[in-house]
Amino acid sequence: MKILLTAINAKYIHSNLAIYSLRAYAREYQQHIHIAEYTINHRVDYILQDIYKQKPDVLCFSCYIWNIRYVRELATEVSKVLPEVPIWVGGPEVSYEAESFLEQCPAVSGVMVGEGEEIFRDLCGYYLREPSQQEGLEEISGLVFRGTQGTLVTTGVRSPLCMDNLVFCYKDLEEFENRIIYYETSRGCPFSCSYCLSSIEKGLRFRSFELVKEELQFFLDHRVPQVKFVDRTFNCDHRHAMEIWQYLKEHDNGMTNFHFEISADLLTSQEIALIHTMRPGLIQLEIGVQSIHGPTIHKIRRTTDLQRLEQVVSQVQQCGNVHQHLDLIAGLPEEDFVTFTKSFQWVYEQKPEQLQLGFLKVLKGSFLYQNRREYGLVYQEYPPYEVMATHWLSYEEILKMKLAEEMLEVYYNSGQFEMTIKVLELTEDNPFYLFLRLGEFYESQGLLAMSHSRVRRCEILLDYIAQKDPAHRELYQETLVFDLYYRENMKSRPDWAPSLMEFKDLSRKYCKKGKLSHLEPFWYDMEQILRNRTLSEYPRKEQEQGFYLFSYEKRNPLTGQAQVQKVQ
């Protein structure tokens, strides 16, 4: 008997924690359980052929908004070539409307609803026991399946698991080479955000610290590059957070990075003090702001102390050892275009390493889904169910936000244009309009939906500057050269950069390690650019150039930028 657990991930570097946790929990049946992982970049035909060649006796799919279309199509086609194989699905995309999913997808045998470990183990037992010892599917709680007469059978709700009963699934790291490790120490969330499925699950459960520290040490001993905690609000329990962060600090291997989603306004002074003592890059923090508009915060059932949030983000930044990632959601109730741009400006002014601008997903089972008509939520009929309009936002305004979001990713979140953006943002009162105008320029030139090299992105930016701020073109040319070398020792120089032959003797003097360093002349003082806040404060030198040495052996652990020093 072969039971195939199948995941279709968004990217190759992702791994699917759910299927590995299910296999680990059903340990008494592990010799019969096999795992197949694909990505949405694989053709459906390829996945179909691969599943067929594996000849499963039972096929299970892990379902999310990014892969449900693939699952539907694959289930339909698999049922044609393997008609005797039962197909089971589980995950958030099918758990909340299991009956309607089965009605729409007749090839699927049944749905594992909610938390899947115990359900899957019992399902394995159903298929693997001797017929004389089998209990019926009706005896397994947490299922919705097709009965013998074709009618749907629901077996009731499964009680939540004790977190300590979960089985650690990362004993063999060969399966996860070059991929992100996902790890959880809690389930549930203390908040009731109306757009989030976590708000449906009642109660908050934690894995005991004795187990957690053993598992963290496993990651540290094996020098895993990054571990992403999937706990919904990691710091909702002060003691739990402090124990884990203290352990990571004391057992730091100098390499592994740990990612946490936190609520910044809950972060205590004691936690901040501990964070300040950590190695740069040991942890990174993702902070959900979502909106600063009061009526919106109330409508989505959040409680946010913005003054405390701003204070915490600033305090964490001061030490310079933690990468901070702040999130915004466009399309929330009560937030129109103008108020959204104010939310964007507020978050941008916090200067996070990344500003993630997402768009509301109207998820089945969420409070917003239940009240979608009240808020005028117009959203995509098919996954990812992204908002297209609301009572407060038109589709045209959503499209403007999308233009800004694309440019934000290219020119801010990439970290590849840091110096230039520091100057360019001074041309707008609200930085949202900087990225919107840039997006509109791309659109007018037919440059969207195309792949561009870094140098080409610079050239496009210079073309935009020729219209936007032509008086400072030379300044932007220099900041772009700085940005190019800030990230890497370029193999080819942009056309507007001075010839390297003009200062080759000085380069030989300072660049002793070949490609591991680079010397570049500038007429503008780059250190002054980091300090000043108006374009009039950036005068061009008239006497002699200044030189900056880029060292690629020594990089900023948060941004990956080269170490830079001014030389005489």
Tab-separated table of N, CA and C in Angstrom, residues 29-81:
chain	number	residue	atom	x	y	z
A	29	TYR	N	2.904	4.158	10.362
A	29	TYR	CA	2.605	3.783	8.977
A	29	TYR	C	3.623	4.374	7.989
A	30	GLN	N	4.750	4.859	8.511
A	30	GLN	CA	5.648	5.647	7.657
A	30	GLN	C	6.190	4.887	6.462
A	31	GLN	N	6.358	3.574	6.589
A	31	GLN	CA	6.910	2.828	5.455
A	31	GLN	C	5.958	2.830	4.263
A	32	HIS	N	4.712	3.177	4.498
A	32	HIS	CA	3.720	3.218	3.414
A	32	HIS	C	3.486	4.634	2.886
A	33	ILE	N	4.043	5.648	3.599
A	33	ILE	CA	3.757	7.048	3.257
A	33	ILE	C	4.907	7.629	2.443
A	34	HIS	N	4.591	8.207	1.307
A	34	HIS	CA	5.591	8.832	0.435
A	34	HIS	C	5.193	10.293	0.210
A	35	ILE	N	6.195	11.115	-0.053
A	35	ILE	CA	5.970	12.556	-0.249
A	35	ILE	C	6.381	12.963	-1.655
A	36	ALA	N	5.558	13.782	-2.281
A	36	ALA	CA	5.889	14.360	-3.590
A	36	ALA	C	5.635	15.859	-3.519
A	37	GLU	N	6.669	16.642	-3.786
A	37	GLU	CA	6.535	18.101	-3.789
A	37	GLU	C	6.825	18.646	-5.174
A	38	TYR	N	5.980	19.557	-5.604
A	38	TYR	CA	6.135	20.220	-6.890
A	38	TYR	C	5.997	21.723	-6.650
A	39	THR	N	6.041	22.504	-7.720
A	39	THR	CA	5.789	23.942	-7.607
A	39	THR	C	4.772	24.348	-8.672
A	40	ILE	N	4.213	25.531	-8.515
A	40	ILE	CA	3.243	26.026	-9.493
A	40	ILE	C	3.902	26.348	-10.832
A	41	ASN	N	5.244	26.260	-10.889
A	41	ASN	CA	5.947	26.464	-12.153
A	41	ASN	C	6.034	25.174	-12.967
A	42	HIS	N	5.696	24.035	-12.353
A	42	HIS	CA	5.637	22.787	-13.107
A	42	HIS	C	4.351	22.755	-13.930
A	43	ARG	N	4.443	22.191	-15.123
A	43	ARG	CA	3.245	21.995	-15.920
A	43	ARG	C	2.356	20.931	-15.270
A	44	VAL	N	1.055	21.103	-15.392
A	44	VAL	CA	0.126	20.123	-14.832
A	44	VAL	C	0.378	18.744	-15.441
A	45	ASP	N	0.687	18.699	-16.734
A	45	ASP	CA	0.961	17.414	-17.390
A	45	ASP	C	2.138	16.700	-16.734
A	46	TYR	N	3.166	17.474	-16.387
A	46	TYR	CA	4.334	16.865	-15.745
A	46	TYR	C	3.961	16.262	-14.388
A	47	ILE	N	3.216	17.021	-13.581
A	47	ILE	CA	2.820	16.530	-12.251
A	47	ILE	C	1.931	15.300	-12.400
A	48	LEU	N	0.995	15.342	-13.342
A	48	LEU	CA	0.103	14.210	-13.580
A	48	LEU	C	0.902	12.957	-13.932
A	49	GLN	N	1.840	13.095	-14.844
A	49	GLN	CA	2.649	11.947	-15.258
A	49	GLN	C	3.455	11.392	-14.091
A	50	ASP	N	4.010	12.303	-13.282
A	50	ASP	CA	4.846	11.857	-12.169
A	50	ASP	C	4.008	11.119	-11.120
A	51	ILE	N	2.831	11.650	-10.818
A	51	ILE	CA	1.946	10.967	-9.866
A	51	ILE	C	1.553	9.594	-10.410
A	52	TYR	N	1.215	9.528	-11.669
A	52	TYR	CA	0.812	8.252	-12.273
A	52	TYR	C	1.932	7.221	-12.165
A	53	LYS	N	3.160	7.633	-12.462
A	53	LYS	CA	4.291	6.700	-12.432
A	53	LYS	C	4.587	6.201	-11.022
A	54	GLN	N	4.207	6.990	-10.000
A	54	GLN	CA	4.429	6.547	-8.627
A	54	GLN	C	3.395	5.522	-8.174
A	55	LYS	N	2.319	5.362	-8.937
A	55	LYS	CA	1.282	4.360	-8.678
A	55	LYS	C	0.790	4.364	-7.222
A	56	PRO	N	0.264	5.485	-6.741
A	56	PRO	CA	-0.242	5.497	-5.355
A	56	PRO	C	-1.519	4.674	-5.229
A	57	ASP	N	-1.734	4.165	-4.023
A	57	ASP	CA	-3.001	3.506	-3.715
A	57	ASP	C	-3.982	4.499	-3.093
A	58	VAL	N	-3.442	5.520	-2.441
A	58	VAL	CA	-4.236	6.624	-1.893
A	58	VAL	C	-3.473	7.908	-2.191
A	59	LEU	N	-4.171	8.925	-2.670
A	59	LEU	CA	-3.526	10.187	-3.036
A	59	LEU	C	-4.108	11.316	-2.193
A	60	CYS	N	-3.216	12.113	-1.561
A	60	CYS	CA	-3.645	13.235	-0.703
A	60	CYS	C	-2.990	14.518	-1.189
A	61	PHE	N	-3.762	15.601	-1.223
A	61	PHE	CA	-3.251	16.909	-1.627
A	61	PHE	C	-3.376	17.906	-0.478
A	62	SER	N	-2.342	18.749	-0.304
A	62	SER	CA	-2.353	19.862	0.643
A	62	SER	C	-2.775	21.111	-0.124
A	63	CYS	N	-3.867	21.758	0.319
A	63	CYS	CA	-4.516	22.792	-0.497
A	63	CYS	C	-4.424	24.187	0.113
A	64	TYR	N	-3.982	25.143	-0.723
A	64	TYR	CA	-3.861	26.550	-0.346
A	64	TYR	C	-4.340	27.400	-1.515
A	65	ILE	N	-4.446	28.706	-1.284
A	65	ILE	CA	-4.955	29.554	-2.372
A	65	ILE	C	-4.036	29.550	-3.588
A	66	TRP	N	-2.744	29.316	-3.384
A	66	TRP	CA	-1.826	29.404	-4.526
A	66	TRP	C	-1.817	28.115	-5.360
A	67	ASN	N	-2.389	27.003	-4.851
A	67	ASN	CA	-2.305	25.766	-5.627
A	67	ASN	C	-3.643	25.084	-5.886
A	68	ILE	N	-4.753	25.661	-5.406
A	68	ILE	CA	-6.024	24.946	-5.478
A	68	ILE	C	-6.471	24.715	-6.913
A	69	ARG	N	-6.151	25.613	-7.828
A	69	ARG	CA	-6.513	25.385	-9.239
A	69	ARG	C	-5.814	24.140	-9.771
A	70	TYR	N	-4.537	24.001	-9.401
A	70	TYR	CA	-3.772	22.830	-9.835
A	70	TYR	C	-4.371	21.560	-9.255
A	71	VAL	N	-4.748	21.619	-7.974
A	71	VAL	CA	-5.305	20.442	-7.313
A	71	VAL	C	-6.606	20.015	-7.992
A	72	ARG	N	-7.472	20.967	-8.264
A	72	ARG	CA	-8.737	20.643	-8.921
A	72	ARG	C	-8.499	19.946	-10.270
A	73	GLU	N	-7.606	20.547	-11.056
A	73	GLU	CA	-7.339	19.994	-12.378
A	73	GLU	C	-6.676	18.628	-12.276
A	74	LEU	N	-5.715	18.507	-11.370
A	74	LEU	CA	-5.004	17.237	-11.223
A	74	LEU	C	-5.932	16.133	-10.722
A	75	ALA	N	-6.795	16.470	-9.765
A	75	ALA	CA	-7.727	15.466	-9.249
A	75	ALA	C	-8.607	14.936	-10.376
A	76	THR	N	-9.067	15.836	-11.232
A	76	THR	CA	-9.916	15.434	-12.348
A	76	THR	C	-9.175	14.497	-13.293
A	77	GLU	N	-7.935	14.835	-13.626
A	77	GLU	CA	-7.179	14.034	-14.596
A	77	GLU	C	-6.669	12.737	-13.982
A	78	VAL	N	-6.236	12.783	-12.714
A	78	VAL	CA	-5.765	11.564	-12.053
A	78	VAL	C	-6.883	10.539	-11.973
A	79	SER	N	-8.099	11.012	-11.707
A	79	SER	CA	-9.224	10.079	-11.573
A	79	SER	C	-9.516	9.336	-12.877
A	80	LYS	N	-9.067	9.877	-13.998
A	80	LYS	CA	-9.267	9.212	-15.286
A	80	LYS	C	-8.251	8.092	-15.506
A	81	VAL	N	-6.996	8.345	-15.098
A	81	VAL	CA	-5.938	7.356	-15.359
A	81	VAL	C	-5.719	6.415	-14.171
